[in-house]
Amino acid sequence: MSIQNNIAARAGRISILGLFLVSLAACSGTTGLSQDKEMNFANAGKIDPKRKEMAISVAKEMRERRERVWCVPFARNISGIDIRGNARTWWTKANGVYQRSHTPKVGAVMAFSSSSKIPLGHVAVVSSVESPRQISIDHANWKRNQVSLDMTVVDVSKKNDWSAVRVMSHPNTLGSVYPVSGFILASRD
């Protein structure tokens, strides 16, 4: 599925979901503020649409030139978090420079830890927070040389701390468990 088709399909689902949530809130008789307070805060961060468009455009141009599209420059281009080096080093390099968290926020970089499946680690940008244990991410090179937008990620950690996740690489199928160091926020320390 092309990036444009994936975005259009996701936008259609988001519109339907938005209408459903508005009608649900109207019927509930409550504002839902106490229940949604944490999630609204988590979605308070933003992704600059111009940065995202630029990151996608750069990746597309690289593919056309048959160059490799990596997760690190893609995440840096979208988030504005200026860390260099392999993805596995980002969590440590962010310490003392950027705020770090174990709670996902829109625009934060999710730092996957190095493992046997991803020895160089991986980084992705949180595009939405769906629930306390489910988010969507934008990232590159999860599928070799591809950009993936709004890919679902589920927290499967025993302590609900986002230290272990499963990624929906294929429709309706969550993959293997991957370790995560945490989330790097665009705010500087």
mmCIF file with all atom_site columns, C-alpha atoms in Angstrom, residues 4-84:
data_model
loop_
_atom_site.group_PDB
_atom_site.id
_atom_site.type_symbol
_atom_site.label_atom_id
_atom_site.label_alt_id
_atom_site.label_comp_id
_atom_site.label_asym_id
_atom_site.label_entity_id
_atom_site.label_seq_id
_atom_site.pdbx_PDB_ins_code
_atom_site.Cartn_x
_atom_site.Cartn_y
_atom_site.Cartn_z
_atom_site.occupancy
_atom_site.B_iso_or_equiv
_atom_site.pdbx_formal_charge
_atom_site.auth_seq_id
_atom_site.auth_comp_id
_atom_site.auth_asym_id
_atom_site.auth_atom_id
_atom_site.pdbx_PDB_model_num
ATOM 1  C CA . GLN A 1 4  ? -0.743  8.210  0.221  1.00 0.00 ? 4  GLN A CA 1
ATOM 2  C CA . ASN A 1 5  ? -3.270  5.348  0.282  1.00 0.00 ? 5  ASN A CA 1
ATOM 3  C CA . ASN A 1 6  ? -2.285  4.474  3.844  1.00 0.00 ? 6  ASN A CA 1
ATOM 4  C CA . ILE A 1 7  ? -2.753  8.101  4.923  1.00 0.00 ? 7  ILE A CA 1
ATOM 5  C CA . ALA A 1 8  ? -6.129  8.355  3.157  1.00 0.00 ? 8  ALA A CA 1
ATOM 6  C CA . ALA A 1 9  ? -7.342  5.102  4.720  1.00 0.00 ? 9  ALA A CA 1
ATOM 7  C CA . ARG A 1 10 ? -6.165  6.219  8.173  1.00 0.00 ? 10 ARG A CA 1
ATOM 8  C CA . ALA A 1 11 ? -7.798  9.656  7.740  1.00 0.00 ? 11 ALA A CA 1
ATOM 9  C CA . GLY A 1 12 ? -11.113 8.016  6.877  1.00 0.00 ? 12 GLY A CA 1
ATOM 10 C CA . ARG A 1 13 ? -10.928 5.836  9.988  1.00 0.00 ? 13 ARG A CA 1
ATOM 11 C CA . ILE A 1 14 ? -9.959  8.818  12.126 1.00 0.00 ? 14 ILE A CA 1
ATOM 12 C CA . SER A 1 15 ? -12.941 10.830 10.827 1.00 0.00 ? 15 SER A CA 1
ATOM 13 C CA . ILE A 1 16 ? -15.342 8.003  11.628 1.00 0.00 ? 16 ILE A CA 1
ATOM 14 C CA . LEU A 1 17 ? -13.708 7.509  15.027 1.00 0.00 ? 17 LEU A CA 1
ATOM 15 C CA . GLY A 1 18 ? -13.967 11.262 15.720 1.00 0.00 ? 18 GLY A CA 1
ATOM 16 C CA . LEU A 1 19 ? -17.673 11.305 14.912 1.00 0.00 ? 19 LEU A CA 1
ATOM 17 C CA . PHE A 1 20 ? -18.217 8.258  17.103 1.00 0.00 ? 20 PHE A CA 1
ATOM 18 C CA . LEU A 1 21 ? -16.368 9.828  20.041 1.00 0.00 ? 21 LEU A CA 1
ATOM 19 C CA . VAL A 1 22 ? -18.261 13.117 19.715 1.00 0.00 ? 22 VAL A CA 1
ATOM 20 C CA . SER A 1 23 ? -21.596 11.295 19.665 1.00 0.00 ? 23 SER A CA 1
ATOM 21 C CA . LEU A 1 24 ? -20.524 9.084  22.571 1.00 0.00 ? 24 LEU A CA 1
ATOM 22 C CA . ALA A 1 25 ? -19.534 12.130 24.644 1.00 0.00 ? 25 ALA A CA 1
ATOM 23 C CA . ALA A 1 26 ? -22.827 13.838 23.822 1.00 0.00 ? 26 ALA A CA 1
ATOM 24 C CA . CYS A 1 27 ? -24.791 10.777 24.955 1.00 0.00 ? 27 CYS A CA 1
ATOM 25 C CA . SER A 1 28 ? -22.799 10.073 28.094 1.00 0.00 ? 28 SER A CA 1
ATOM 26 C CA . GLY A 1 29 ? -24.030 13.068 30.059 1.00 0.00 ? 29 GLY A CA 1
ATOM 27 C CA . THR A 1 30 ? -20.495 13.755 31.334 1.00 0.00 ? 30 THR A CA 1
ATOM 28 C CA . THR A 1 31 ? -17.566 15.669 29.959 1.00 0.00 ? 31 THR A CA 1
ATOM 29 C CA . GLY A 1 32 ? -15.253 12.695 30.349 1.00 0.00 ? 32 GLY A CA 1
ATOM 30 C CA . LEU A 1 33 ? -12.531 15.048 31.584 1.00 0.00 ? 33 LEU A CA 1
ATOM 31 C CA . SER A 1 34 ? -11.324 12.916 34.471 1.00 0.00 ? 34 SER A CA 1
ATOM 32 C CA . GLN A 1 35 ? -11.148 9.816  32.310 1.00 0.00 ? 35 GLN A CA 1
ATOM 33 C CA . ASP A 1 36 ? -9.464  11.514 29.345 1.00 0.00 ? 36 ASP A CA 1
ATOM 34 C CA . LYS A 1 37 ? -7.251  13.991 31.213 1.00 0.00 ? 37 LYS A CA 1
ATOM 35 C CA . GLU A 1 38 ? -4.100  11.873 30.912 1.00 0.00 ? 38 GLU A CA 1
ATOM 36 C CA . MET A 1 39 ? -4.687  11.017 27.249 1.00 0.00 ? 39 MET A CA 1
ATOM 37 C CA . ASN A 1 40 ? -5.385  14.649 26.291 1.00 0.00 ? 40 ASN A CA 1
ATOM 38 C CA . PHE A 1 41 ? -2.096  15.610 27.913 1.00 0.00 ? 41 PHE A CA 1
ATOM 39 C CA . ALA A 1 42 ? -0.297  12.836 26.035 1.00 0.00 ? 42 ALA A CA 1
ATOM 40 C CA . ASN A 1 43 ? -1.691  14.111 22.732 1.00 0.00 ? 43 ASN A CA 1
ATOM 41 C CA . ALA A 1 44 ? -0.831  17.732 23.592 1.00 0.00 ? 44 ALA A CA 1
ATOM 42 C CA . GLY A 1 45 ? 2.498   17.415 21.757 1.00 0.00 ? 45 GLY A CA 1
ATOM 43 C CA . LYS A 1 46 ? 2.461   18.044 18.050 1.00 0.00 ? 46 LYS A CA 1
ATOM 44 C CA . ILE A 1 47 ? 4.246   16.980 14.946 1.00 0.00 ? 47 ILE A CA 1
ATOM 45 C CA . ASP A 1 48 ? 5.035   19.872 12.638 1.00 0.00 ? 48 ASP A CA 1
ATOM 46 C CA . PRO A 1 49 ? 3.300   18.937 9.361  1.00 0.00 ? 49 PRO A CA 1
ATOM 47 C CA . LYS A 1 50 ? 5.998   20.723 7.340  1.00 0.00 ? 50 LYS A CA 1
ATOM 48 C CA . ARG A 1 51 ? 8.750   18.700 9.030  1.00 0.00 ? 51 ARG A CA 1
ATOM 49 C CA . LYS A 1 52 ? 6.813   15.480 8.429  1.00 0.00 ? 52 LYS A CA 1
ATOM 50 C CA . GLU A 1 53 ? 6.219   16.361 4.776  1.00 0.00 ? 53 GLU A CA 1
ATOM 51 C CA . MET A 1 54 ? 9.920   17.177 4.370  1.00 0.00 ? 54 MET A CA 1
ATOM 52 C CA . ALA A 1 55 ? 10.996  13.887 6.005  1.00 0.00 ? 55 ALA A CA 1
ATOM 53 C CA . ILE A 1 56 ? 8.709   11.874 3.726  1.00 0.00 ? 56 ILE A CA 1
ATOM 54 C CA . SER A 1 57 ? 9.904   13.819 0.673  1.00 0.00 ? 57 SER A CA 1
ATOM 55 C CA . VAL A 1 58 ? 13.585  13.274 1.544  1.00 0.00 ? 58 VAL A CA 1
ATOM 56 C CA . ALA A 1 59 ? 12.976  9.537  2.037  1.00 0.00 ? 59 ALA A CA 1
ATOM 57 C CA . LYS A 1 60 ? 11.147  9.317  -1.295 1.00 0.00 ? 60 LYS A CA 1
ATOM 58 C CA . GLU A 1 61 ? 13.991  11.109 -3.097 1.00 0.00 ? 61 GLU A CA 1
ATOM 59 C CA . MET A 1 62 ? 16.532  8.782  -1.483 1.00 0.00 ? 62 MET A CA 1
ATOM 60 C CA . ARG A 1 63 ? 14.615  5.708  -2.627 1.00 0.00 ? 63 ARG A CA 1
ATOM 61 C CA . GLU A 1 64 ? 14.401  7.114  -6.165 1.00 0.00 ? 64 GLU A CA 1
ATOM 62 C CA . ARG A 1 65 ? 18.212  7.466  -6.119 1.00 0.00 ? 65 ARG A CA 1
ATOM 63 C CA . ARG A 1 66 ? 18.406  3.886  -4.768 1.00 0.00 ? 66 ARG A CA 1
ATOM 64 C CA . GLU A 1 67 ? 19.909  5.132  -1.500 1.00 0.00 ? 67 GLU A CA 1
ATOM 65 C CA . ARG A 1 68 ? 19.134  3.523  1.830  1.00 0.00 ? 68 ARG A CA 1
ATOM 66 C CA . VAL A 1 69 ? 16.415  5.122  3.977  1.00 0.00 ? 69 VAL A CA 1
ATOM 67 C CA . TRP A 1 70 ? 17.344  4.814  7.659  1.00 0.00 ? 70 TRP A CA 1
ATOM 68 C CA . CYS A 1 71 ? 15.263  5.307  10.800 1.00 0.00 ? 71 CYS A CA 1
ATOM 69 C CA . VAL A 1 72 ? 17.642  7.809  12.443 1.00 0.00 ? 72 VAL A CA 1
ATOM 70 C CA . PRO A 1 73 ? 17.586  10.664 9.898  1.00 0.00 ? 73 PRO A CA 1
ATOM 71 C CA . PHE A 1 74 ? 13.858  10.120 9.315  1.00 0.00 ? 74 PHE A CA 1
ATOM 72 C CA . ALA A 1 75 ? 13.083  10.435 13.056 1.00 0.00 ? 75 ALA A CA 1
ATOM 73 C CA . ARG A 1 76 ? 15.437  13.416 13.393 1.00 0.00 ? 76 ARG A CA 1
ATOM 74 C CA . ASN A 1 77 ? 13.787  15.163 10.413 1.00 0.00 ? 77 ASN A CA 1
ATOM 75 C CA . ILE A 1 78 ? 10.253  14.743 11.789 1.00 0.00 ? 78 ILE A CA 1
ATOM 76 C CA . SER A 1 79 ? 10.942  15.373 15.483 1.00 0.00 ? 79 SER A CA 1
ATOM 77 C CA . GLY A 1 80 ? 13.643  18.030 15.338 1.00 0.00 ? 80 GLY A CA 1
ATOM 78 C CA . ILE A 1 81 ? 15.548  16.081 18.004 1.00 0.00 ? 81 ILE A CA 1
ATOM 79 C CA . ASP A 1 82 ? 19.152  16.536 16.944 1.00 0.00 ? 82 ASP A CA 1
ATOM 80 C CA . ILE A 1 83 ? 20.885  13.361 18.058 1.00 0.00 ? 83 ILE A CA 1
ATOM 81 C CA . ARG A 1 84 ? 23.435  11.610 15.833 1.00 0.00 ? 84 ARG A CA 1
#
